[in-house]
Amino acid sequence: MFNRSLALAVASLLVVSVAVAPVTAQSDRPSWSGEVFTQLETGFDLYNDASGGLDLGPLAGQIENKRVNLYVSDGAETAVYSFRMTGDGTVVDLRESVHEDATLRMETDRETISTIADANSGDQAANRFADAVRSDDIVIKGEQGNVVAQVTWGVLNALKGLLL
């Protein structure tokens, strides 16, 4: 009788924990993450519609054709998004999650994302992004586990003042 009751209690606990686990995982995202995702969609749409391009000089070739995880912070909270830069410099496949195959990591804050998203044109959005990279309001690195990208961006960031 005791073993049956114990088994029933353990089974009930497992069912409850499986049912609660997805809710817990969803609440790990900051409450503002959806708003930032919408800003990213707006900013990337503006940028992709621009006839110009991103002027990052020699750094541009290190971003093209790369999958990127974007870490956006606000105080102690961080939300992660991912996207891919194509060979022609457009942004595709924006997701509200980390991408396991990302080679690059961009780190910034909500204020910087808001400034870029509030642009009036794609060219202005691209210029604001480039300015944020130059001023280290957006920092580009190799994603963890991608040693070549980490070394490459370590050197590029050290030389950024000379390259841009």
Tab-separated table of N, CA and C in Angstrom:
chain	number	residue	atom	x	y	z
A	1	MET	N	0.820	-1.194	0.000
A	1	MET	CA	0.000	0.000	0.000
A	1	MET	C	0.867	1.263	0.000
A	2	PHE	N	1.914	1.278	0.857
A	2	PHE	CA	2.801	2.433	0.928
A	2	PHE	C	3.529	2.632	-0.397
A	3	ASN	N	4.056	1.562	-1.020
A	3	ASN	CA	4.775	1.667	-2.288
A	3	ASN	C	3.872	2.189	-3.391
A	4	ARG	N	2.610	1.739	-3.395
A	4	ARG	CA	1.661	2.195	-4.414
A	4	ARG	C	1.370	3.693	-4.235
A	5	SER	N	1.204	4.134	-2.990
A	5	SER	CA	0.957	5.552	-2.710
A	5	SER	C	2.173	6.394	-3.096
A	6	LEU	N	3.366	5.889	-2.802
A	6	LEU	CA	4.588	6.596	-3.153
A	6	LEU	C	4.726	6.699	-4.669
A	7	ALA	N	4.441	5.606	-5.360
A	7	ALA	CA	4.520	5.605	-6.823
A	7	ALA	C	3.519	6.585	-7.417
A	8	LEU	N	2.307	6.626	-6.864
A	8	LEU	CA	1.284	7.544	-7.335
A	8	LEU	C	1.706	9.000	-7.093
A	9	ALA	N	2.300	9.266	-5.941
A	9	ALA	CA	2.762	10.620	-5.628
A	9	ALA	C	3.882	11.051	-6.567
A	10	VAL	N	4.839	10.156	-6.827
A	10	VAL	CA	5.944	10.467	-7.739
A	10	VAL	C	5.415	10.693	-9.147
A	11	ALA	N	4.498	9.852	-9.596
A	11	ALA	CA	3.911	10.010	-10.933
A	11	ALA	C	3.168	11.332	-11.046
A	12	SER	N	2.412	11.686	-10.015
A	12	SER	CA	1.690	12.968	-10.022
A	12	SER	C	2.652	14.146	-10.078
A	13	LEU	N	3.726	14.058	-9.313
A	13	LEU	CA	4.731	15.114	-9.311
A	13	LEU	C	5.369	15.268	-10.688
A	14	LEU	N	5.658	14.153	-11.337
A	14	LEU	CA	6.246	14.209	-12.681
A	14	LEU	C	5.293	14.845	-13.675
A	15	VAL	N	4.016	14.479	-13.618
A	15	VAL	CA	3.028	15.055	-14.535
A	15	VAL	C	2.905	16.557	-14.304
A	16	VAL	N	2.842	16.971	-13.045
A	16	VAL	CA	2.733	18.396	-12.732
A	16	VAL	C	3.980	19.145	-13.178
A	17	SER	N	5.166	18.585	-12.951
A	17	SER	CA	6.398	19.292	-13.322
A	17	SER	C	6.537	19.399	-14.829
A	18	VAL	N	6.095	18.399	-15.578
A	18	VAL	CA	6.142	18.482	-17.045
A	18	VAL	C	5.172	19.537	-17.529
A	19	ALA	N	4.003	19.624	-16.919
A	19	ALA	CA	3.016	20.618	-17.328
A	19	ALA	C	3.464	22.033	-16.990
A	20	VAL	N	4.200	22.213	-15.901
A	20	VAL	CA	4.640	23.540	-15.471
A	20	VAL	C	5.923	23.973	-16.168
A	21	ALA	N	6.762	23.050	-16.585
A	21	ALA	CA	8.066	23.385	-17.160
A	21	ALA	C	7.992	24.349	-18.340
A	22	PRO	N	7.107	24.148	-19.337
A	22	PRO	CA	7.071	25.114	-20.438
A	22	PRO	C	6.677	26.512	-19.984
A	23	VAL	N	5.786	26.619	-19.017
A	23	VAL	CA	5.386	27.935	-18.522
A	23	VAL	C	6.576	28.619	-17.864
A	24	THR	N	7.353	27.885	-17.108
A	24	THR	CA	8.529	28.445	-16.455
A	24	THR	C	9.534	28.919	-17.488
A	25	ALA	N	9.771	28.122	-18.532
A	25	ALA	CA	10.742	28.489	-19.554
A	25	ALA	C	10.320	29.770	-20.265
A	26	GLN	N	9.028	29.938	-20.526
A	26	GLN	CA	8.560	31.123	-21.221
A	26	GLN	C	8.721	32.370	-20.358
A	27	SER	N	8.553	32.224	-19.053
A	27	SER	CA	8.632	33.390	-18.185
A	27	SER	C	10.076	33.819	-17.929
A	28	ASP	N	11.054	33.037	-18.395
A	28	ASP	CA	12.452	33.422	-18.241
A	28	ASP	C	12.809	34.615	-19.121
A	29	ARG	N	12.034	34.871	-20.161
A	29	ARG	CA	12.289	36.009	-21.032
A	29	ARG	C	11.838	37.283	-20.304
A	30	PRO	N	12.601	38.340	-20.453
A	30	PRO	CA	12.174	39.600	-19.835
A	30	PRO	C	10.818	40.041	-20.387
A	31	SER	N	10.066	40.755	-19.593
A	31	SER	CA	8.730	41.203	-20.005
A	31	SER	C	8.793	42.117	-21.232
A	32	TRP	N	9.908	42.757	-21.458
A	32	TRP	CA	10.061	43.692	-22.574
A	32	TRP	C	10.573	43.037	-23.852
A	33	SER	N	10.851	41.740	-23.847
A	33	SER	CA	11.483	41.087	-25.004
A	33	SER	C	10.620	41.146	-26.258
A	34	GLY	N	9.297	41.053	-26.117
A	34	GLY	CA	8.418	41.132	-27.285
A	34	GLY	C	8.462	42.508	-27.935
A	35	GLU	N	8.522	43.546	-27.107
A	35	GLU	CA	8.607	44.922	-27.625
A	35	GLU	C	9.906	45.116	-28.405
A	36	VAL	N	11.004	44.601	-27.881
A	36	VAL	CA	12.292	44.727	-28.574
A	36	VAL	C	12.265	43.921	-29.874
A	37	PHE	N	11.639	42.751	-29.866
A	37	PHE	CA	11.531	41.960	-31.092
A	37	PHE	C	10.799	42.755	-32.171
A	38	THR	N	9.718	43.428	-31.802
A	38	THR	CA	8.980	44.264	-32.750
A	38	THR	C	9.858	45.400	-33.264
A	39	GLN	N	10.652	46.014	-32.380
A	39	GLN	CA	11.576	47.075	-32.802
A	39	GLN	C	12.614	46.522	-33.770
A	40	LEU	N	13.116	45.323	-33.500
A	40	LEU	CA	14.094	44.700	-34.398
A	40	LEU	C	13.471	44.444	-35.773
A	41	GLU	N	12.247	43.938	-35.787
A	41	GLU	CA	11.564	43.715	-37.069
A	41	GLU	C	11.442	45.013	-37.850
A	42	THR	N	11.030	46.076	-37.164
A	42	THR	CA	10.870	47.385	-37.807
A	42	THR	C	12.206	47.899	-38.337
A	43	GLY	N	13.229	47.871	-37.486
A	43	GLY	CA	14.545	48.372	-37.887
A	43	GLY	C	15.145	47.565	-39.028
A	44	PHE	N	15.046	46.236	-38.975
A	44	PHE	CA	15.598	45.399	-40.039
A	44	PHE	C	14.810	45.560	-41.336
A	45	ASP	N	13.484	45.727	-41.250
A	45	ASP	CA	12.697	45.967	-42.459
A	45	ASP	C	13.122	47.274	-43.121
A	46	LEU	N	13.295	48.323	-42.313
A	46	LEU	CA	13.771	49.605	-42.849
A	46	LEU	C	15.132	49.436	-43.509
A	47	TYR	N	16.033	48.786	-42.800
A	47	TYR	CA	17.382	48.582	-43.309
A	47	TYR	C	17.371	47.773	-44.608
A	48	ASN	N	16.599	46.684	-44.640
A	48	ASN	CA	16.560	45.835	-45.840
A	48	ASN	C	15.964	46.553	-47.040
A	49	ASP	N	15.058	47.498	-46.796
A	49	ASP	CA	14.436	48.252	-47.884
A	49	ASP	C	15.334	49.356	-48.426
A	50	ALA	N	16.410	49.670	-47.712
A	50	ALA	CA	17.299	50.762	-48.112
A	50	ALA	C	18.076	50.370	-49.359
A	51	SER	N	18.320	51.341	-50.182
A	51	SER	CA	19.109	51.085	-51.387
A	51	SER	C	20.599	51.069	-51.078
A	52	GLY	N	20.965	51.728	-50.005
A	52	GLY	CA	22.375	51.783	-49.613
A	52	GLY	C	22.793	50.484	-48.971
A	53	GLY	N	23.639	50.564	-48.028
A	53	GLY	CA	24.090	49.381	-47.325
A	53	GLY	C	24.757	49.780	-46.041
A	54	LEU	N	25.208	48.817	-45.361
A	54	LEU	CA	25.870	49.043	-44.093
A	54	LEU	C	27.318	49.398	-44.350
A	55	ASP	N	27.746	50.578	-43.906
A	55	ASP	CA	29.110	51.029	-44.141
A	55	ASP	C	29.974	50.736	-42.914
A	56	LEU	N	30.482	49.515	-42.882
A	56	LEU	CA	31.404	49.153	-41.816
A	56	LEU	C	32.791	48.887	-42.376
A	57	GLY	N	33.060	49.400	-43.552
A	57	GLY	CA	34.381	49.241	-44.152
A	57	GLY	C	34.800	47.781	-44.198
A	58	PRO	N	36.036	47.501	-43.800
A	58	PRO	CA	36.549	46.139	-43.871
A	58	PRO	C	35.849	45.166	-42.910
A	59	LEU	N	35.101	45.692	-41.937
A	59	LEU	CA	34.404	44.806	-41.012
A	59	LEU	C	33.194	44.140	-41.666
A	60	ALA	N	32.640	44.781	-42.704
A	60	ALA	CA	31.420	44.269	-43.333
A	60	ALA	C	31.592	42.833	-43.832
A	61	GLY	N	32.735	42.524	-44.404
A	61	GLY	CA	32.974	41.181	-44.915
A	61	GLY	C	32.982	40.114	-43.836
A	62	GLN	N	33.183	40.519	-42.606
A	62	GLN	CA	33.190	39.566	-41.490
A	62	GLN	C	31.800	39.348	-40.899
A	63	ILE	N	30.818	40.102	-41.380
A	63	ILE	CA	29.441	39.959	-40.913
A	63	ILE	C	28.576	39.248	-41.950
A	64	GLU	N	28.888	39.475	-43.229
A	64	GLU	CA	28.084	38.899	-44.303
A	64	GLU	C	28.122	37.373	-44.265
A	65	ASN	N	26.983	36.777	-44.612
A	65	ASN	CA	26.815	35.321	-44.631
A	65	ASN	C	27.055	34.677	-43.273
A	66	LYS	N	26.706	35.372	-42.212
A	66	LYS	CA	26.916	34.861	-40.863
A	66	LYS	C	25.588	34.808	-40.111
A	67	ARG	N	25.471	33.810	-39.248
A	67	ARG	CA	24.348	33.710	-38.311
A	67	ARG	C	24.796	34.415	-37.035
A	68	VAL	N	23.908	35.250	-36.477
A	68	VAL	CA	24.255	36.107	-35.344
A	68	VAL	C	23.264	35.897	-34.199
A	69	ASN	N	23.777	35.781	-32.990
A	69	ASN	CA	22.959	35.867	-31.780
A	69	ASN	C	23.114	37.283	-31.251
A	70	LEU	N	21.997	37.942	-31.026
A	70	LEU	CA	21.975	39.317	-30.539
A	70	LEU	C	21.495	39.329	-29.092
A	71	TYR	N	22.362	39.783	-28.187
A	71	TYR	CA	22.067	39.854	-26.761
A	71	TYR	C	21.723	41.302	-26.422
A	72	VAL	N	20.487	41.523	-26.000
A	72	VAL	CA	20.019	42.867	-25.668
A	72	VAL	C	19.758	42.908	-24.167
A	73	SER	N	20.393	43.869	-23.497
A	73	SER	CA	20.245	43.952	-22.046
A	73	SER	C	19.525	45.226	-21.638
A	74	ASP	N	18.914	45.118	-20.482
A	74	ASP	CA	18.293	46.264	-19.824
A	74	ASP	C	18.459	46.007	-18.338
A	75	GLY	N	19.406	46.683	-17.726
A	75	GLY	CA	19.722	46.395	-16.329
A	75	GLY	C	20.297	44.994	-16.212
A	76	ALA	N	19.736	44.213	-15.319
A	76	ALA	CA	20.237	42.860	-15.080
A	76	ALA	C	19.587	41.824	-16.004
A	77	GLU	N	18.611	42.237	-16.817
A	77	GLU	CA	17.909	41.302	-17.692
A	77	GLU	C	18.494	41.330	-19.104
A	78	THR	N	18.518	40.148	-19.726
A	78	THR	CA	19.007	40.028	-21.101
A	78	THR	C	18.062	39.145	-21.892
A	79	ALA	N	17.749	39.575	-23.103
A	79	ALA	CA	16.962	38.772	-24.050
A	79	ALA	C	17.869	38.467	-25.236
A	80	VAL	N	17.688	37.287	-25.830
A	80	VAL	CA	18.525	36.885	-26.953
A	80	VAL	C	17.652	36.669	-28.184
A	81	TYR	N	18.124	37.203	-29.293
A	81	TYR	CA	17.468	37.074	-30.592
A	81	TYR	C	18.522	36.543	-31.562
A	82	SER	N	18.087	36.066	-32.710
A	82	SER	CA	19.055	35.632	-33.710
A	82	SER	C	18.572	36.030	-35.095
A	83	PHE	N	19.522	36.148	-36.003
A	83	PHE	CA	19.227	36.469	-37.394
A	83	PHE	C	20.415	36.048	-38.241
A	84	ARG	N	20.245	36.144	-39.555
A	84	ARG	CA	21.341	35.832	-40.473
A	84	ARG	C	21.545	37.013	-41.406
A	85	MET	N	22.803	37.365	-41.609
A	85	MET	CA	23.172	38.384	-42.595
A	85	MET	C	23.491	37.654	-43.885
A	86	THR	N	22.900	38.097	-44.984
A	86	THR	CA	23.162	37.465	-46.276
A	86	THR	C	24.405	38.083	-46.914
A	87	GLY	N	24.797	37.529	-48.048
A	87	GLY	CA	25.960	38.033	-48.772
A	87	GLY	C	25.774	39.441	-49.299
A	88	ASP	N	24.515	39.835	-49.548
A	88	ASP	CA	24.285	41.202	-50.022
A	88	ASP	C	23.991	42.160	-48.868
A	89	GLY	N	24.163	41.681	-47.628
A	89	GLY	CA	24.046	42.552	-46.467
A	89	GLY	C	22.648	42.712	-45.912
A	90	THR	N	21.673	41.939	-46.399
A	90	THR	CA	20.342	42.040	-45.820
A	90	THR	C	20.216	41.096	-44.625
A	91	VAL	N	19.239	41.383	-43.800
A	91	VAL	CA	18.993	40.596	-42.599
A	91	VAL	C	17.774	39.710	-42.843
A	92	VAL	N	17.929	38.416	-42.577
A	92	VAL	CA	16.830	37.465	-42.755
A	92	VAL	C	16.735	36.555	-41.535
A	93	ASP	N	15.639	35.842	-41.455
A	93	ASP	CA	15.433	34.794	-40.458
A	93	ASP	C	15.580	35.303	-39.029
A	94	LEU	N	14.923	36.434	-38.726
A	94	LEU	CA	14.933	36.977	-37.370
A	94	LEU	C	14.109	36.069	-36.468
A	95	ARG	N	14.678	35.696	-35.337
A	95	ARG	CA	14.004	34.823	-34.373
A	95	ARG	C	14.104	35.425	-32.975
A	96	GLU	N	13.136	35.074	-32.158
A	96	GLU	CA	13.135	35.531	-30.772
A	96	GLU	C	13.731	34.439	-29.883
A	97	SER	N	14.903	33.969	-30.293
A	97	SER	CA	15.584	32.910	-29.546
A	97	SER	C	17.033	32.831	-30.000
A	98	VAL	N	17.829	32.162	-29.206
A	98	VAL	CA	19.222	31.910	-29.557
A	98	VAL	C	19.250	30.901	-30.703
A	99	HIS	N	20.232	30.993	-31.558
A	99	HIS	CA	20.426	30.010	-32.625
A	99	HIS	C	21.712	29.253	-32.320
A	100	GLU	N	21.610	27.954	-32.204
A	100	GLU	CA	22.755	27.120	-31.810
A	100	GLU	C	23.916	27.189	-32.806
A	101	ASP	N	23.641	27.502	-34.082
A	101	ASP	CA	24.687	27.528	-35.103
A	101	ASP	C	25.280	28.916	-35.334
A	102	ALA	N	24.967	29.870	-34.471
A	102	ALA	CA	25.492	31.227	-34.656
A	102	ALA	C	27.003	31.237	-34.475
A	103	THR	N	27.666	31.992	-35.345
A	103	THR	CA	29.112	32.158	-35.212
A	103	THR	C	29.463	33.503	-34.602
A	104	LEU	N	28.547	34.481	-34.743
A	104	LEU	CA	28.811	35.813	-34.200
A	104	LEU	C	27.868	36.127	-33.057
A	105	ARG	N	28.337	37.010	-32.206
A	105	ARG	CA	27.592	37.468	-31.033
A	105	ARG	C	27.632	38.987	-31.045
A	106	MET	N	26.459	39.610	-31.003
A	106	MET	CA	26.375	41.063	-30.859
A	106	MET	C	25.757	41.342	-29.504
A	107	GLU	N	26.322	42.317	-28.808
A	107	GLU	CA	25.814	42.702	-27.492
A	107	GLU	C	25.483	44.187	-27.506
A	108	THR	N	24.308	44.528	-26.991
A	108	THR	CA	23.881	45.914	-26.930
A	108	THR	C	22.839	46.079	-25.834
A	109	ASP	N	22.214	47.256	-25.791
A	109	ASP	CA	21.169	47.493	-24.809
A	109	ASP	C	19.893	47.949	-25.503
A	110	ARG	N	18.821	47.989	-24.724
A	110	ARG	CA	17.513	48.359	-25.282
A	110	ARG	C	17.513	49.766	-25.877
A	111	GLU	N	18.205	50.681	-25.234
A	111	GLU	CA	18.220	52.068	-25.716
A	111	GLU	C	18.806	52.146	-27.129
A	112	THR	N	19.877	51.401	-27.377
A	112	THR	CA	20.497	51.399	-28.706
A	112	THR	C	19.546	50.815	-29.745
A	113	ILE	N	18.881	49.717	-29.405
A	113	ILE	CA	17.915	49.109	-30.327
A	113	ILE	C	16.798	50.100	-30.628
A	114	SER	N	16.313	50.792	-29.617
A	114	SER	CA	15.247	51.774	-29.795
A	114	SER	C	15.688	52.912	-30.717
A	115	THR	N	16.912	53.380	-30.543
A	115	THR	CA	17.434	54.460	-31.383
A	115	THR	C	17.491	54.033	-32.845
A	116	ILE	N	17.937	52.823	-33.108
A	116	ILE	CA	18.017	52.328	-34.481
A	116	ILE	C	16.621	52.142	-35.063
A	117	ALA	N	15.717	51.552	-34.282
A	117	ALA	CA	14.354	51.277	-34.759
A	117	ALA	C	13.559	52.552	-35.009
A	118	ASP	N	13.910	53.644	-34.326
A	118	ASP	CA	13.199	54.909	-34.503
A	118	ASP	C	13.662	55.690	-35.724
A	119	ALA	N	14.522	55.084	-36.530
A	119	ALA	CA	15.019	55.765	-37.737
A	119	ALA	C	13.870	56.028	-38.710
A	120	ASN	N	14.038	57.064	-39.520
A	120	ASN	CA	13.024	57.441	-40.507
A	120	ASN	C	13.203	56.736	-41.839
A	121	SER	N	14.367	56.134	-42.040
A	121	SER	CA	14.634	55.465	-43.315
A	121	SER	C	15.616	54.328	-43.090
A	122	GLY	N	15.720	53.483	-44.092
A	122	GLY	CA	16.666	52.374	-44.014
A	122	GLY	C	18.100	52.850	-43.962
A	123	ASP	N	18.405	53.875	-44.737
A	123	ASP	CA	19.761	54.419	-44.707
A	123	ASP	C	20.099	54.966	-43.323
A	124	GLN	N	19.127	55.652	-42.713
A	124	GLN	CA	19.357	56.191	-41.373
A	124	GLN	C	19.524	55.050	-40.360
A	125	ALA	N	18.732	53.990	-40.492
A	125	ALA	CA	18.866	52.832	-39.597
A	125	ALA	C	20.249	52.200	-39.752
A	126	ALA	N	20.705	52.041	-41.001
A	126	ALA	CA	22.027	51.459	-41.256
A	126	ALA	C	23.131	52.345	-40.680
A	127	ASN	N	22.990	53.667	-40.849
A	127	ASN	CA	23.988	54.594	-40.306
A	127	ASN	C	24.005	54.570	-38.781
A	128	ARG	N	22.830	54.488	-38.172
A	128	ARG	CA	22.772	54.417	-36.711
A	128	ARG	C	23.398	53.121	-36.206
A	129	PHE	N	23.173	52.018	-36.928
A	129	PHE	CA	23.796	50.752	-36.551
A	129	PHE	C	25.314	50.873	-36.650
A	130	ALA	N	25.814	51.392	-37.777
A	130	ALA	CA	27.261	51.546	-37.966
A	130	ALA	C	27.861	52.455	-36.893
A	131	ASP	N	27.171	53.547	-36.577
A	131	ASP	CA	27.651	54.451	-35.516
A	131	ASP	C	27.706	53.729	-34.171
A	132	ALA	N	26.704	52.886	-33.895
A	132	ALA	CA	26.678	52.150	-32.632
A	132	ALA	C	27.829	51.151	-32.563
A	133	VAL	N	28.188	50.543	-33.690
A	133	VAL	CA	29.339	49.629	-33.716
A	133	VAL	C	30.626	50.424	-33.472
A	134	ARG	N	30.760	51.557	-34.143
A	134	ARG	CA	31.962	52.384	-33.977
A	134	ARG	C	32.148	52.851	-32.535
A	135	SER	N	31.042	53.184	-31.877
A	135	SER	CA	31.124	53.731	-30.513
A	135	SER	C	31.039	52.644	-29.428
A	136	ASP	N	31.046	51.395	-29.841
A	136	ASP	CA	30.941	50.248	-28.925
A	136	ASP	C	29.615	50.174	-28.185
A	137	ASP	N	28.569	50.841	-28.714
A	137	ASP	CA	27.230	50.638	-28.173
A	137	ASP	C	26.691	49.290	-28.649
A	138	ILE	N	27.238	48.790	-29.734
A	138	ILE	CA	27.037	47.415	-30.195
A	138	ILE	C	28.425	46.814	-30.314
A	139	VAL	N	28.641	45.729	-29.604
A	139	VAL	CA	29.934	45.051	-29.629
A	139	VAL	C	29.747	43.719	-30.350
A	140	ILE	N	30.590	43.478	-31.345
A	140	ILE	CA	30.533	42.235	-32.110
A	140	ILE	C	31.711	41.369	-31.685
A	141	LYS	N	31.412	40.107	-31.439
A	141	LYS	CA	32.425	39.143	-31.011
A	141	LYS	C	32.132	37.813	-31.693
A	142	GLY	N	33.034	36.882	-31.540
A	142	GLY	CA	32.743	35.518	-31.931
A	142	GLY	C	31.898	34.880	-30.851
A	143	GLU	N	30.905	34.099	-31.264
A	143	GLU	CA	30.054	33.410	-30.286
A	143	GLU	C	30.872	32.358	-29.561
A	144	GLN	N	30.501	32.058	-28.348
A	144	GLN	CA	31.207	31.067	-27.548
A	144	GLN	C	31.297	29.755	-28.327
A	145	GLY	N	32.479	29.163	-28.306
A	145	GLY	CA	32.703	27.911	-29.009
A	145	GLY	C	33.201	28.094	-30.427
A	146	ASN	N	33.205	29.308	-30.942
A	146	ASN	CA	33.690	29.612	-32.291
A	146	ASN	C	35.010	30.353	-32.171
A	147	VAL	N	36.076	29.582	-31.971
A	147	VAL	CA	37.390	30.141	-31.675
A	147	VAL	C	37.890	31.057	-32.788
A	148	VAL	N	37.703	30.649	-34.041
A	148	VAL	CA	38.188	31.477	-35.152
A	148	VAL	C	37.488	32.832	-35.149
A	149	ALA	N	36.169	32.828	-34.978
A	149	ALA	CA	35.424	34.094	-34.945
A	149	ALA	C	35.815	34.918	-33.721
A	150	GLN	N	36.068	34.264	-32.593
A	150	GLN	CA	36.473	34.996	-31.384
A	150	GLN	C	37.821	35.679	-31.594
A	151	VAL	N	38.768	34.976	-32.183
A	151	VAL	CA	40.090	35.559	-32.435
A	151	VAL	C	39.980	36.667	-33.479
A	152	THR	N	39.252	36.387	-34.571
A	152	THR	CA	39.091	37.381	-35.639
A	152	THR	C	38.506	38.672	-35.098
A	153	TRP	N	37.402	38.564	-34.341
A	153	TRP	CA	36.760	39.766	-33.825
A	153	TRP	C	37.537	40.395	-32.683
A	154	GLY	N	38.331	39.638	-31.977
A	154	GLY	CA	39.217	40.220	-30.972
A	154	GLY	C	40.215	41.161	-31.631
A	155	VAL	N	40.793	40.717	-32.750
A	155	VAL	CA	41.752	41.543	-33.495
A	155	VAL	C	41.040	42.729	-34.144
A	156	LEU	N	39.864	42.469	-34.790
A	156	LEU	CA	39.140	43.566	-35.447
A	156	LEU	C	38.695	44.629	-34.438
A	157	ASN	N	38.238	44.212	-33.284
A	157	ASN	CA	37.836	45.190	-32.268
A	157	ASN	C	39.014	45.998	-31.750
A	158	ALA	N	40.173	45.368	-31.648
A	158	ALA	CA	41.377	46.090	-31.209
A	158	ALA	C	41.805	47.114	-32.243
A	159	LEU	N	41.576	46.804	-33.522
A	159	LEU	CA	41.991	47.693	-34.610
A	159	LEU	C	40.855	48.553	-35.149
A	160	LYS	N	39.678	48.449	-34.565
A	160	LYS	CA	38.489	49.118	-35.097
A	160	LYS	C	38.707	50.620	-35.292
A	161	GLY	N	39.388	51.261	-34.375
A	161	GLY	CA	39.639	52.707	-34.502
A	161	GLY	C	40.434	53.051	-35.745
A	162	LEU	N	41.315	52.159	-36.169
A	162	LEU	CA	42.097	52.379	-37.387
A	162	LEU	C	41.336	51.992	-38.641
A	163	LEU	N	40.422	51.021	-38.524
A	163	LEU	CA	39.714	50.498	-39.690
A	163	LEU	C	38.486	51.307	-40.062
A	164	LEU	N	37.887	51.981	-39.099
A	164	LEU	CA	36.630	52.702	-39.378
A	164	LEU	C	36.822	54.192	-39.341
